[in-house]
């Protein structure tokens, strides 16, 4: 089990620690609902240093990224970030990721913790263009400072006007008396804020100053309820090696203006229409949908399964995502979730669940 540079800090704060993606991570401090509410109404800070960071450099860096990523990274200018995915050769997804353009020929790829080795091997196997690759995952930490009060609370920690950093833009500057950190207006909660990339040796100082400035420590459990209320996909649940970006509703990051891994087959799937689609649903009655539960039709026939589900702290009802045949994907469609012996009625809804 690996630790982040802040593991001892979390333990000292009384966090409940759990194994996650090979790391010892804080799942909660004061309770999921309390932490969830803090991010929706104020500001919270997550240690997400388990995430992976790859540097892709050189004159052929963009060529490699264009070949392995579904989105069009040629649109990126310095200081911009882009959500993307790595399609595999069989119609599925190796991982989803964020691509940052740091300099003209320097890109940072931020990947999921559980997929660091898999992603590195995959991208390396496609690197026949001689792009320089460096895995920085072990050396860098990542804090997510999220919530509507993030700008106001954190402004005193930087000489830069944080309110000027637009969504999916970033700058390299000073933060919490540390120079040259990446301050990125990205996040996984839907409540605004920043992600801070820094060296492991710097993260304790930044964490302490961020908490001092008013951010509440938040665990991974609330991170999951927050992202699910927005309908953001979680790798391993809603997308994996067997789900296509077209099925998963990620057509918007799948650009057929260029060739990339398996692009012809994915373009054909988009044209024909996928055999199943990821939908969002709310339970019409009490209950909590969980990953793996069957989705059934009115006759009780299994038509899919739940990929992510929870009791929404903001809405006070059961919500979830799951794959169903196209006939059930229209907003307002009626389905049921098999929760033990009961088929609990549910309605297909438009994302996000939480409107803010």
Short mmCIF file of C-alpha atoms in Angstrom, two decimals:
data_model
loop_
_atom_site.label_atom_id
_atom_site.label_comp_id
_atom_site.label_asym_id
_atom_site.label_seq_id
_atom_site.Cartn_x
_atom_site.Cartn_y
_atom_site.Cartn_z
CA UNK A 1 0.00 0.00 0.00
CA UNK A 2 1.38 3.40 -1.02
CA UNK A 3 0.99 6.57 1.01
CA UNK A 4 0.67 10.14 -0.24
CA UNK A 5 2.84 12.87 1.25
CA UNK A 6 -0.16 13.79 3.43
CA UNK A 7 -1.11 10.38 4.87
CA UNK A 8 0.20 11.25 8.36
CA UNK A 9 -1.70 14.56 8.20
CA UNK A 10 -4.99 12.79 7.43
CA UNK A 11 -4.41 10.29 10.23
CA UNK A 12 -3.69 13.13 12.68
CA UNK A 13 -7.00 14.73 11.66
CA UNK A 14 -8.81 11.50 12.54
CA UNK A 15 -9.70 10.55 8.98
CA UNK A 16 -11.04 7.08 8.31
CA UNK A 17 -8.41 5.59 5.96
CA UNK A 18 -9.15 2.95 3.32
CA UNK A 19 -7.21 1.25 0.51
CA UNK A 20 -8.02 2.93 -2.81
CA UNK A 21 -6.23 2.30 -6.13
CA UNK A 22 -3.24 0.92 -4.22
CA UNK A 23 -3.04 3.95 -1.92
CA UNK A 24 -3.92 4.54 1.72
CA UNK A 25 -6.54 7.30 1.32
CA UNK A 26 -8.94 9.27 3.56
CA UNK A 27 -12.52 8.20 2.83
CA UNK A 28 -14.11 10.61 5.34
CA UNK A 29 -13.37 12.89 8.30
CA UNK A 30 -16.66 14.13 9.82
CA UNK A 31 -19.15 12.23 7.69
CA UNK A 32 -20.09 12.12 4.02
CA UNK A 33 -23.15 14.40 4.19
CA UNK A 34 -21.35 17.08 6.23
CA UNK A 35 -18.38 17.07 3.85
CA UNK A 36 -20.61 17.02 0.76
CA UNK A 37 -22.55 20.04 2.01
CA UNK A 38 -19.31 21.91 2.80
CA UNK A 39 -18.26 21.65 -0.86
CA UNK A 40 -21.71 22.53 -2.25
CA UNK A 41 -22.04 25.65 -0.06
CA UNK A 42 -18.52 26.65 1.02
CA UNK A 43 -15.05 25.28 0.27
CA UNK A 44 -13.38 21.93 0.82
CA UNK A 45 -9.97 20.45 0.06
CA UNK A 46 -9.29 16.90 -1.18
CA UNK A 47 -5.94 15.14 -1.27
CA UNK A 48 -5.99 13.46 -4.68
CA UNK A 49 -2.24 12.94 -4.92
CA UNK A 50 -2.80 9.32 -5.94
CA UNK A 51 -3.61 10.55 -9.47
CA UNK A 52 -0.95 10.01 -12.15
CA UNK A 53 0.96 12.66 -14.09
CA UNK A 54 2.84 12.05 -17.36
CA UNK A 55 4.91 14.69 -19.15
CA UNK A 56 4.94 14.35 -22.94
CA UNK A 57 7.52 16.59 -24.63
CA UNK A 58 9.33 17.35 -27.83
CA UNK A 59 8.45 18.22 -31.44
CA UNK A 60 6.33 15.06 -31.79
CA UNK A 61 4.48 15.33 -28.46
CA UNK A 62 1.27 16.54 -30.08
CA UNK A 63 1.41 13.78 -32.72
CA UNK A 64 1.48 11.13 -30.00
CA UNK A 65 -1.33 12.76 -28.01
CA UNK A 66 -3.48 13.09 -31.12
CA UNK A 67 -2.96 9.42 -31.89
CA UNK A 68 -3.91 8.08 -28.44
CA UNK A 69 -6.55 10.63 -27.33
CA UNK A 70 -10.13 10.92 -28.59
CA UNK A 71 -10.34 14.71 -28.24
CA UNK A 72 -8.57 17.16 -30.56
CA UNK A 73 -5.54 18.41 -28.62
CA UNK A 74 -4.50 20.67 -31.52
CA UNK A 75 -7.13 23.09 -30.19
CA UNK A 76 -5.16 23.54 -26.95
CA UNK A 77 -3.21 26.75 -26.48
CA UNK A 78 -0.72 27.25 -23.62
CA UNK A 79 -2.68 27.61 -20.38
CA UNK A 80 -5.64 25.50 -21.46
CA UNK A 81 -6.73 22.01 -20.39
CA UNK A 82 -8.95 19.47 -22.11
CA UNK A 83 -10.94 16.44 -20.99
CA UNK A 84 -10.29 13.39 -23.16
CA UNK A 85 -10.11 9.60 -23.18
CA UNK A 86 -7.75 6.90 -24.43
CA UNK A 87 -9.72 4.54 -26.70
CA UNK A 88 -8.49 0.95 -26.95
CA UNK A 89 -8.41 -1.21 -30.10
CA UNK A 90 -11.65 -3.03 -29.26
CA UNK A 91 -14.17 -0.20 -28.88
CA UNK A 92 -13.59 0.38 -25.17
CA UNK A 93 -11.70 2.94 -23.10
CA UNK A 94 -8.24 2.50 -21.55
CA UNK A 95 -8.82 5.53 -19.30
CA UNK A 96 -10.20 9.05 -19.18
CA UNK A 97 -7.78 11.91 -18.53
CA UNK A 98 -7.08 15.64 -18.66
CA UNK A 99 -4.49 17.04 -21.07
CA UNK A 100 -2.74 20.31 -20.17
CA UNK A 101 -0.64 22.31 -22.63
CA UNK A 102 2.20 23.67 -20.48
CA UNK A 103 4.49 25.00 -23.23
CA UNK A 104 4.65 24.84 -27.04
CA UNK A 105 5.99 21.28 -27.02
CA UNK A 106 5.18 20.23 -23.44
CA UNK A 107 1.95 18.55 -22.35
CA UNK A 108 0.89 17.17 -18.97
CA UNK A 109 -1.45 14.17 -18.96
CA UNK A 110 -3.32 13.54 -15.69
CA UNK A 111 -4.64 9.98 -15.42
CA UNK A 112 -6.50 7.86 -12.89
CA UNK A 113 -4.52 6.35 -10.03
CA UNK A 114 -5.62 2.78 -10.67
CA UNK A 115 -4.52 3.02 -14.30
CA UNK A 116 -1.08 4.65 -14.04
CA UNK A 117 0.92 1.61 -15.13
CA UNK A 118 -1.69 0.51 -17.69
CA UNK A 119 -1.86 3.99 -19.26
CA UNK A 120 1.92 4.39 -19.32
CA UNK A 121 2.36 1.06 -21.09
CA UNK A 122 -0.47 1.82 -23.51
CA UNK A 123 0.81 5.27 -24.52
CA UNK A 124 4.40 3.97 -24.71
CA UNK A 125 3.27 1.18 -27.07
CA UNK A 126 1.85 3.81 -29.44
CA UNK A 127 4.91 6.09 -29.27
CA UNK A 128 6.55 5.35 -32.61
CA UNK A 129 7.08 9.08 -33.20
CA UNK A 130 9.86 9.54 -30.63
CA UNK A 131 8.00 11.81 -28.22
CA UNK A 132 9.79 12.19 -24.86
CA UNK A 133 7.79 10.67 -22.00
CA UNK A 134 8.31 11.07 -18.26
CA UNK A 135 6.23 9.58 -15.47
CA UNK A 136 6.05 12.18 -12.67
CA UNK A 137 3.37 10.37 -10.66
CA UNK A 138 5.60 9.47 -7.69
CA UNK A 139 7.04 12.99 -7.37
CA UNK A 140 3.97 15.21 -7.55
CA UNK A 141 0.98 15.85 -5.32
CA UNK A 142 -2.46 17.15 -6.23
CA UNK A 143 -4.97 19.04 -4.10
CA UNK A 144 -8.51 19.79 -5.23
CA UNK A 145 -9.90 22.94 -3.59
CA UNK A 146 -13.59 22.91 -4.46
CA UNK A 147 -16.72 24.91 -3.72
CA UNK A 148 -18.42 28.25 -4.50
CA UNK A 149 -16.24 30.07 -1.95
CA UNK A 150 -12.94 28.67 -3.25
CA UNK A 151 -11.85 31.86 -5.06
CA UNK A 152 -12.73 34.15 -2.17
CA UNK A 153 -11.12 31.92 0.48
CA UNK A 154 -7.91 31.21 -1.46
CA UNK A 155 -7.22 34.62 -3.02
CA UNK A 156 -4.97 35.69 -0.13
CA UNK A 157 -2.65 32.74 -0.92
CA UNK A 158 -1.69 33.92 -4.41
CA UNK A 159 -0.55 37.13 -6.10
CA UNK A 160 -2.59 36.11 -9.18
CA UNK A 161 -6.26 37.08 -9.57
CA UNK A 162 -7.83 33.63 -9.15
CA UNK A 163 -11.21 34.86 -10.40
CA UNK A 164 -9.60 35.51 -13.79
CA UNK A 165 -8.77 31.82 -14.38
CA UNK A 166 -11.58 30.54 -16.58
CA UNK A 167 -12.96 26.97 -16.41
CA UNK A 168 -10.47 24.45 -17.86
CA UNK A 169 -7.73 27.09 -17.94
CA UNK A 170 -4.67 27.17 -15.69
CA UNK A 171 -1.57 29.17 -14.85
CA UNK A 172 1.82 28.39 -13.36
CA UNK A 173 2.45 30.74 -10.47
CA UNK A 174 2.76 31.27 -6.72
CA UNK A 175 0.40 29.73 -4.19
CA UNK A 176 0.75 29.44 -0.41
CA UNK A 177 4.30 30.87 -0.59
CA UNK A 178 5.40 28.19 -3.08
CA UNK A 179 6.54 29.28 -6.54
CA UNK A 180 5.77 27.49 -9.82
CA UNK A 181 2.71 25.45 -8.91
CA UNK A 182 -0.04 24.73 -11.42
CA UNK A 183 -3.29 26.45 -10.44
CA UNK A 184 -5.99 24.88 -12.59
CA UNK A 185 -9.69 25.82 -12.73
CA UNK A 186 -10.75 22.19 -12.96
CA UNK A 187 -12.39 19.73 -10.59
CA UNK A 188 -14.70 16.77 -10.18
CA UNK A 189 -17.49 18.26 -8.06
CA UNK A 190 -19.46 20.71 -10.22
CA UNK A 191 -19.16 23.42 -7.56
CA UNK A 192 -16.19 25.29 -9.01
CA UNK A 193 -12.72 25.78 -7.56
CA UNK A 194 -9.18 24.74 -8.37
CA UNK A 195 -6.73 21.90 -8.55
CA UNK A 196 -3.19 22.56 -7.35
CA UNK A 197 -0.25 20.51 -8.69
CA UNK A 198 2.96 20.72 -6.68
CA UNK A 199 5.96 18.67 -5.58
CA UNK A 200 5.53 16.19 -2.73
CA UNK A 201 7.92 18.26 -0.59
CA UNK A 202 5.64 21.31 -0.98
CA UNK A 203 2.18 19.85 -0.44
CA UNK A 204 2.12 19.87 3.39
CA UNK A 205 2.76 23.62 3.49
CA UNK A 206 0.07 24.22 0.86
CA UNK A 207 -2.45 21.94 2.61
CA UNK A 208 -1.91 23.67 5.96
CA UNK A 209 -2.37 27.15 4.49
CA UNK A 210 -5.43 26.08 2.49
CA UNK A 211 -7.08 24.66 5.63
CA UNK A 212 -6.06 27.77 7.58
CA UNK A 213 -7.74 29.88 4.88
CA UNK A 214 -11.02 28.10 5.52
CA UNK A 215 -11.14 24.90 3.43
CA UNK A 216 -12.64 21.86 5.17
CA UNK A 217 -10.80 18.53 4.61
CA UNK A 218 -12.96 16.24 2.46
CA UNK A 219 -12.66 12.50 1.89
CA UNK A 220 -13.13 10.29 -1.15
CA UNK A 221 -16.68 9.26 -0.18
CA UNK A 222 -18.00 12.83 -0.61
CA UNK A 223 -15.93 13.17 -3.78
CA UNK A 224 -17.96 10.27 -5.17
CA UNK A 225 -21.39 11.67 -4.17
CA UNK A 226 -20.43 15.10 -5.54
CA UNK A 227 -19.26 13.77 -8.92
CA UNK A 228 -22.29 11.49 -9.24
CA UNK A 229 -24.70 14.40 -8.67
CA UNK A 230 -23.08 15.98 -11.74
CA UNK A 231 -23.20 12.74 -13.75
CA UNK A 232 -19.41 12.68 -14.19
CA UNK A 233 -18.16 9.26 -15.25
CA UNK A 234 -15.93 7.27 -12.89
CA UNK A 235 -13.44 4.94 -14.54
CA UNK A 236 -14.00 1.34 -13.45
CA UNK A 237 -17.71 2.02 -12.83
CA UNK A 238 -19.27 3.94 -15.73
CA UNK A 239 -16.50 3.52 -18.27
CA UNK A 240 -13.94 0.76 -18.70
CA UNK A 241 -12.21 -1.42 -21.29
CA UNK A 242 -15.60 -2.70 -22.53
CA UNK A 243 -17.58 0.57 -22.76
CA UNK A 244 -17.24 2.84 -25.76
CA UNK A 245 -17.13 6.63 -25.45
CA UNK A 246 -20.19 6.77 -27.72
CA UNK A 247 -22.21 4.51 -25.37
CA UNK A 248 -21.00 6.50 -22.36
CA UNK A 249 -22.25 9.84 -23.71
CA UNK A 250 -18.69 11.02 -24.35
CA UNK A 251 -19.24 11.74 -28.03
CA UNK A 252 -18.47 15.39 -27.21
CA UNK A 253 -14.83 14.47 -26.47
CA UNK A 254 -14.59 12.09 -29.43
CA UNK A 255 -13.55 14.19 -32.44
CA UNK A 256 -13.47 12.55 -35.85
CA UNK A 257 -11.63 15.51 -37.42
CA UNK A 258 -8.44 13.41 -37.02
CA UNK A 259 -7.36 9.77 -36.88
CA UNK A 260 -6.86 8.17 -33.48
CA UNK A 261 -6.90 4.66 -32.03
CA UNK A 262 -9.99 2.79 -33.30
CA UNK A 263 -11.49 6.03 -34.64
CA UNK A 264 -13.02 4.41 -37.74
CA UNK A 265 -14.93 1.82 -35.71
CA UNK A 266 -16.11 4.47 -33.22
CA UNK A 267 -17.24 6.76 -36.04
CA UNK A 268 -19.18 3.84 -37.51
CA UNK A 269 -20.77 3.15 -34.10
CA UNK A 270 -21.80 6.80 -33.82
CA UNK A 271 -23.34 6.69 -37.30
CA UNK A 272 -25.25 3.44 -36.65
CA UNK A 273 -26.12 4.30 -33.06
CA UNK A 274 -24.83 2.31 -30.08
CA UNK A 275 -26.64 -0.84 -28.89
CA UNK A 276 -26.85 0.58 -25.36
CA UNK A 277 -26.40 3.97 -23.71
CA UNK A 278 -25.48 5.32 -20.30
CA UNK A 279 -28.49 7.00 -18.70
CA UNK A 280 -29.13 8.91 -15.49
CA UNK A 281 -32.08 7.94 -13.31
CA UNK A 282 -33.79 9.01 -10.09
CA UNK A 283 -35.73 6.59 -7.90
CA UNK A 284 -39.44 7.38 -7.62
CA UNK A 285 -39.63 5.74 -4.18
CA UNK A 286 -37.29 5.26 -1.24
CA UNK A 287 -34.20 3.18 -1.81
CA UNK A 288 -30.52 3.38 -2.63
CA UNK A 289 -29.31 2.05 -6.00
CA UNK A 290 -25.87 0.43 -5.83
CA UNK A 291 -23.30 -0.53 -8.43
CA UNK A 292 -24.16 -3.92 -9.92
CA UNK A 293 -27.90 -3.84 -9.20
CA UNK A 294 -30.05 -4.96 -12.15
CA UNK A 295 -32.11 -2.47 -14.14
CA UNK A 296 -35.40 -4.10 -15.19
CA UNK A 297 -38.32 -3.20 -17.46
CA UNK A 298 -42.04 -3.27 -16.56
CA UNK A 299 -42.21 -7.03 -17.05
CA UNK A 300 -39.26 -7.60 -14.71
CA UNK A 301 -36.82 -8.48 -17.49
CA UNK A 302 -33.22 -7.38 -16.87
CA UNK A 303 -32.25 -4.70 -19.40
CA UNK A 304 -28.99 -3.41 -17.86
CA UNK A 305 -27.24 -2.73 -14.58
CA UNK A 306 -26.37 0.17 -12.34
CA UNK A 307 -22.80 1.41 -12.81
CA UNK A 308 -22.89 4.12 -10.10
CA UNK A 309 -25.53 4.81 -7.48
CA UNK A 310 -26.01 6.61 -4.17
CA UNK A 311 -28.40 8.50 -1.95
CA UNK A 312 -27.92 12.07 -3.16
CA UNK A 313 -27.12 14.32 -0.17
CA UNK A 314 -28.30 17.42 -2.08
CA UNK A 315 -31.55 15.95 -3.46
CA UNK A 316 -32.44 13.51 -0.70
CA UNK A 317 -33.28 10.73 -3.15
CA UNK A 318 -31.63 7.72 -4.77
CA UNK A 319 -29.80 8.54 -8.01
CA UNK A 320 -27.66 6.53 -10.38
CA UNK A 321 -26.18 5.81 -13.80
CA UNK A 322 -26.48 2.65 -15.85
CA UNK A 323 -26.46 1.21 -19.36
CA UNK A 324 -29.78 0.37 -21.03
CA UNK A 325 -30.98 -0.29 -24.62
CA UNK A 326 -31.73 2.86 -26.70
CA UNK A 327 -35.51 2.37 -26.31
CA UNK A 328 -35.21 3.28 -22.60
CA UNK A 329 -32.94 6.32 -22.98
CA UNK A 330 -35.48 9.11 -23.54
CA UNK A 331 -35.87 11.53 -20.61
CA UNK A 332 -39.00 10.49 -18.73
CA UNK A 333 -38.65 6.78 -19.59
CA UNK A 334 -39.76 4.46 -16.80
CA UNK A 335 -37.42 1.72 -15.57
CA UNK A 336 -37.02 -0.11 -12.26
CA UNK A 337 -34.00 -0.91 -10.12
CA UNK A 338 -33.90 -4.36 -8.54
CA UNK A 339 -32.99 -3.65 -4.90
CA UNK A 340 -32.93 -7.04 -3.20
CA UNK A 341 -36.48 -8.45 -3.70
CA UNK A 342 -38.08 -5.17 -4.74
CA UNK A 343 -38.20 -3.64 -8.22
CA UNK A 344 -38.12 0.05 -7.25
CA UNK A 345 -39.55 2.33 -9.96
CA UNK A 346 -37.25 5.00 -11.41
CA UNK A 347 -37.35 7.70 -14.06
CA UNK A 348 -34.67 8.52 -16.65
CA UNK A 349 -33.61 12.16 -16.18
CA UNK A 350 -31.38 14.73 -17.84
CA UNK A 351 -27.98 15.43 -16.30
CA UNK A 352 -26.81 16.95 -14.07
CA UNK A 353 -28.93 15.70 -11.17
CA UNK A 354 -27.79 18.68 -9.10
CA UNK A 355 -28.57 22.02 -10.76
CA UNK A 356 -26.83 24.26 -8.19
#
